[in-house]
Coordinates of C-alpha atoms in Angstrom, one line a residue:
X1 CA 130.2 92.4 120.2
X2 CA 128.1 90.8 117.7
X3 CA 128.6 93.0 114.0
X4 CA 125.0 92.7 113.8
X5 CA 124.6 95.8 116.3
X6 CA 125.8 98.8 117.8
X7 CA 125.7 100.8 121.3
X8 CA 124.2 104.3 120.8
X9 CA 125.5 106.1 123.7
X10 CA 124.3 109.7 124.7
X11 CA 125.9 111.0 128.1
X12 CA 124.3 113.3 130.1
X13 CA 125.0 115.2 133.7
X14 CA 128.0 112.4 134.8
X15 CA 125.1 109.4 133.6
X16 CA 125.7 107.3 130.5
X17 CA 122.7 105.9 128.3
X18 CA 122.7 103.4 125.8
X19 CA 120.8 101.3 124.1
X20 CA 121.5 98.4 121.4
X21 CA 120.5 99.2 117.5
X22 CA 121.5 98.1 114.0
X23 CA 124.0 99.9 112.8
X24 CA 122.9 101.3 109.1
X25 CA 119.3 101.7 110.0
X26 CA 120.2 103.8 113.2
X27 CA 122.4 106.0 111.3
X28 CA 120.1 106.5 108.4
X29 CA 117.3 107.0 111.8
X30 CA 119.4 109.9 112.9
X31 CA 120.1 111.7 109.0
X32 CA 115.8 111.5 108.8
X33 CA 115.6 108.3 106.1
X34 CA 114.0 105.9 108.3
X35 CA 111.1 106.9 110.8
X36 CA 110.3 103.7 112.8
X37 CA 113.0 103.8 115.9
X38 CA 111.7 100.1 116.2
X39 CA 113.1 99.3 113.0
X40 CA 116.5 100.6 114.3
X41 CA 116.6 98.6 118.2
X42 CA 117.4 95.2 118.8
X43 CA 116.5 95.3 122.1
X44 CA 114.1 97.8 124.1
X45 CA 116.3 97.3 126.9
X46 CA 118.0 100.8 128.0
X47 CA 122.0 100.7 130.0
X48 CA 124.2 102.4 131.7
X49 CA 126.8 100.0 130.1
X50 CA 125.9 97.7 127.8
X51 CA 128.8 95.5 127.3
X52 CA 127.9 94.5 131.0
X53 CA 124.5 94.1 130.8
X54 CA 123.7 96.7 133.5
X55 CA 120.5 98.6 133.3
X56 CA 120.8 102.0 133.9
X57 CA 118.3 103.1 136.7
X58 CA 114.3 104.6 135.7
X59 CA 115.0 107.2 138.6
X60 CA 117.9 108.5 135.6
X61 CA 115.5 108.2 133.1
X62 CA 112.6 110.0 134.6
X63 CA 115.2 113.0 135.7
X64 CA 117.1 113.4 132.3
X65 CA 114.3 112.3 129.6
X66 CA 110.9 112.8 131.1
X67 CA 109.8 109.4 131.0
X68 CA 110.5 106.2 131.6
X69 CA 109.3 104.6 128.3
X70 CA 111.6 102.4 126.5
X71 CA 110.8 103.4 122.9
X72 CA 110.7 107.3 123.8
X73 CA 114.3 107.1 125.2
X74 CA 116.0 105.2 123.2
X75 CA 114.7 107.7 120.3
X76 CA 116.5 110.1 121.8
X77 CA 119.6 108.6 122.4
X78 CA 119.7 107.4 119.1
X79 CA 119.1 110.7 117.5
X80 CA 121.2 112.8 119.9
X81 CA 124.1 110.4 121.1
X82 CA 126.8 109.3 119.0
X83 CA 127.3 105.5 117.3
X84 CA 130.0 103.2 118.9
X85 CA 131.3 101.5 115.6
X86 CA 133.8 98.6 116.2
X87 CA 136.4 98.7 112.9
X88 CA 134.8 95.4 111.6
X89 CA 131.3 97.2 111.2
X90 CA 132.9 100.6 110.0
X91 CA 134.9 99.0 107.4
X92 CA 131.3 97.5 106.3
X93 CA 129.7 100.5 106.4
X94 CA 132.2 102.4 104.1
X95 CA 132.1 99.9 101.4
X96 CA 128.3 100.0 101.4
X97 CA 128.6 103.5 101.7
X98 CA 131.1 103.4 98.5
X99 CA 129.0 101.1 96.7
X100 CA 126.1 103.6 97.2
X101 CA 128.7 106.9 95.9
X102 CA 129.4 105.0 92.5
X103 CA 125.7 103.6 92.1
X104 CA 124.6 107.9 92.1
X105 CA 127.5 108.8 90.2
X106 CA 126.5 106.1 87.4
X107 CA 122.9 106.8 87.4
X108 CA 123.6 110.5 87.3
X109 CA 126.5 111.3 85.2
X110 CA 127.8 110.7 82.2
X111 CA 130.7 110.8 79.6
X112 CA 130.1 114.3 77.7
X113 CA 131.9 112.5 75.3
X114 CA 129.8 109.5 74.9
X115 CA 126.7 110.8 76.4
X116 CA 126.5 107.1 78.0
X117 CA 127.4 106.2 81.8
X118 CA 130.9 105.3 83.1
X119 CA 131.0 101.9 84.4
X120 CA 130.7 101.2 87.6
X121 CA 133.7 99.7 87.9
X122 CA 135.7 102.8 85.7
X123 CA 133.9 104.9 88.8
X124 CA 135.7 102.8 91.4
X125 CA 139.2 103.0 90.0
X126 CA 138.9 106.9 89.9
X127 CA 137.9 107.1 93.3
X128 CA 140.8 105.3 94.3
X129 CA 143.1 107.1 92.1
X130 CA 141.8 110.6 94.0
X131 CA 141.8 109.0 97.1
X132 CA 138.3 110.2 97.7
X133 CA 137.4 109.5 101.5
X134 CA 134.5 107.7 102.4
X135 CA 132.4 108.5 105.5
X136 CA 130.1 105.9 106.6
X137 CA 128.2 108.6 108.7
X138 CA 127.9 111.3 106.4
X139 CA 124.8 110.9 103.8
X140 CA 125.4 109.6 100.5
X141 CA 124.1 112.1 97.8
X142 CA 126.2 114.8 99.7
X143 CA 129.3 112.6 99.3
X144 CA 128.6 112.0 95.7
X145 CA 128.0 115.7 94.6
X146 CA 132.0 115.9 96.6
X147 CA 133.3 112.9 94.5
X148 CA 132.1 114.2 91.7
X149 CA 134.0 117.2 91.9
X150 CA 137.0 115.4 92.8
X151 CA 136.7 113.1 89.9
X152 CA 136.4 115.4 87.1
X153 CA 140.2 115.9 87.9
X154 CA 140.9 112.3 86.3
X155 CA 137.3 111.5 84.4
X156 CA 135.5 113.2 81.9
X157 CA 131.9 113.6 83.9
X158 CA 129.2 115.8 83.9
X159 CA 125.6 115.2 85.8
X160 CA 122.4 114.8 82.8
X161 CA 119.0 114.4 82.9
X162 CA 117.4 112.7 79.7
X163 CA 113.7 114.1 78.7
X164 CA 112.1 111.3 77.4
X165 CA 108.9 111.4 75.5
X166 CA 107.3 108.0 75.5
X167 CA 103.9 107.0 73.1
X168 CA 102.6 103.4 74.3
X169 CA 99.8 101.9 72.3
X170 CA 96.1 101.1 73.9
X171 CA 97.4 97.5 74.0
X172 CA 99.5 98.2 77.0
X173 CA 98.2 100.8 78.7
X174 CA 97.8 98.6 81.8
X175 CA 101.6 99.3 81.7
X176 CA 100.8 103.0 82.5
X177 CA 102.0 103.1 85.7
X178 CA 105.1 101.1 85.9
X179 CA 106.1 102.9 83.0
X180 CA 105.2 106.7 84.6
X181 CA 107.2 105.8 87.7
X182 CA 110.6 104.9 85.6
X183 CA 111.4 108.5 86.3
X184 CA 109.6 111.9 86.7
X185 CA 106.4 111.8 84.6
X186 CA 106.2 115.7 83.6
X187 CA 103.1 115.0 81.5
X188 CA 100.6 112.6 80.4
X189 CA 98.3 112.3 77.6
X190 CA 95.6 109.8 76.8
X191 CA 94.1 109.4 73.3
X192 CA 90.6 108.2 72.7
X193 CA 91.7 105.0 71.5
X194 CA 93.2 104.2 75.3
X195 CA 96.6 104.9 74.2
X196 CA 98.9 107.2 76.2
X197 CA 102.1 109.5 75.8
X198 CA 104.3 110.5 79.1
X199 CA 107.0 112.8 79.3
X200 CA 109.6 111.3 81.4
X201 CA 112.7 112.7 83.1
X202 CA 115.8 110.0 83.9
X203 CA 119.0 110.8 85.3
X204 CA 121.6 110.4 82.3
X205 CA 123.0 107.3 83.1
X206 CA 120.1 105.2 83.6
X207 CA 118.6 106.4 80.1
X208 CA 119.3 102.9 78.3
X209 CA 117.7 101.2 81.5
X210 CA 114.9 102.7 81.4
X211 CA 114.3 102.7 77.7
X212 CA 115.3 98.9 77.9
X213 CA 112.5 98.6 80.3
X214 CA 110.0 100.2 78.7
X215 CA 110.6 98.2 75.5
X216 CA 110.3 94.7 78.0
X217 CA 106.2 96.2 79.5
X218 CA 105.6 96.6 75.3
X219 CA 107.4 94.1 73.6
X220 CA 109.2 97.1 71.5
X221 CA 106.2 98.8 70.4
X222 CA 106.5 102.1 72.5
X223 CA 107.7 104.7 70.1
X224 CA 110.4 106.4 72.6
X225 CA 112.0 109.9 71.6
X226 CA 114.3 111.6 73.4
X227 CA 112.9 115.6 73.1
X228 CA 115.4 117.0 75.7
X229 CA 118.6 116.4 77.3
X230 CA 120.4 118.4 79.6

């Protein structure tokens, strides 16, 4: 089997059903991320058994979904049958999946210490050293709120938002709204002379990011303060 796709497989009253799909996008179809079941199939084709290519019969599909529409079915087998993962696309899966644990945990924690985000790669070691299980089918924030936990065992962590209070000059205000969507705009004030100040709120560990990006859209003339951190 190609590692491009999976079977999704629901069984029902002694029939099987199953129906080709990408692997990440059906999973992240069944935990309510992606909404478009056409963005998950790679075929529209519905089987009894894949692997050989054998359709299973519209008399089945009529009896145990209602219809006999492609789309309709295969939404429901995606959403209420189970993923058939080969090892090779697993093993994929749980290092995106890891990838996507230490990416949270650097944008949202970091060293009380320091005040400044672990590395990424600081992250990975810890994990390792806790042993910290990945599940490829389990959803990510949920994970990293576990590894988290786990980590503070062996790494100084602790989760921080950053209230940032950011006053742009009229010359860039058509920067206004890539700069209001580099994190929770609280508030927003415009001055007469078309200037602005936002109130922004950043995970802890993507503070320097953000304030690097905001100095790039006004060539370091925003005056940026930080009024809150928590």
């Amino acid at each position: 089997m190609s590692s491009k796709y999976v079977i999704a497989r629901l069984e029902a009253g002694g029939h099987r059903f199953e129906v080709l799909v990408k692997p990440e996008e059906a999973w992240e179809f069944k935990n309510g991320k992606s909404k478009k079941i056409e963005d998950v199939l790679v075929s529209e084709e519905i089987y009894k058994d894949a692997n050989k290519g054998l359709r299973a019969p519209e008399s089945a599909l009529k009896e145990f979904f209602g219809t006999t529409d492609p789309i309709s079915v295969a939404q429901q087998i995606v959403l209420k049958g189970e993923l058939q993962l080969t090892a090779q696309q697993r093993q994929q899966m749980v290092e995106n999946t890891r990838k996507q644990i230490v990416n949270y945990i650097a944008r949202n924690c970091v060293d009380p210490k320091t005040n400044l985000p672990h590395p990424p790669t600081r992250i990975e070691l810890a994990l390792s050293q806790v042993r910290f299980a990945v599940n490829p089918l389990k959803p990510v924030e949920e994970q990293a709120l576990e590894a988290i936990k786990a980590l503070r065992t062996v790494l100084p962590l602790k989760t921080s938002i950053a209230e940032l209070e950011v006053r742009v000059p009229a010359a860039f205000r058509k920067h206004y709204n890539q700069i209001s969507q580099l994190g929770n705009a609280k508030s927003t004030r415009w001055e007469e002379d078309g200037s602005f100040t936002v109130v922004l709120e950043v995970p802890g560990g993507m503070k320097l990011d953000v304030i690097s990006k905001i100095n790039n859209f006004t060539h370091g003339q925003a005056s940026i303060k930080e009024s809150n951190t928590r």
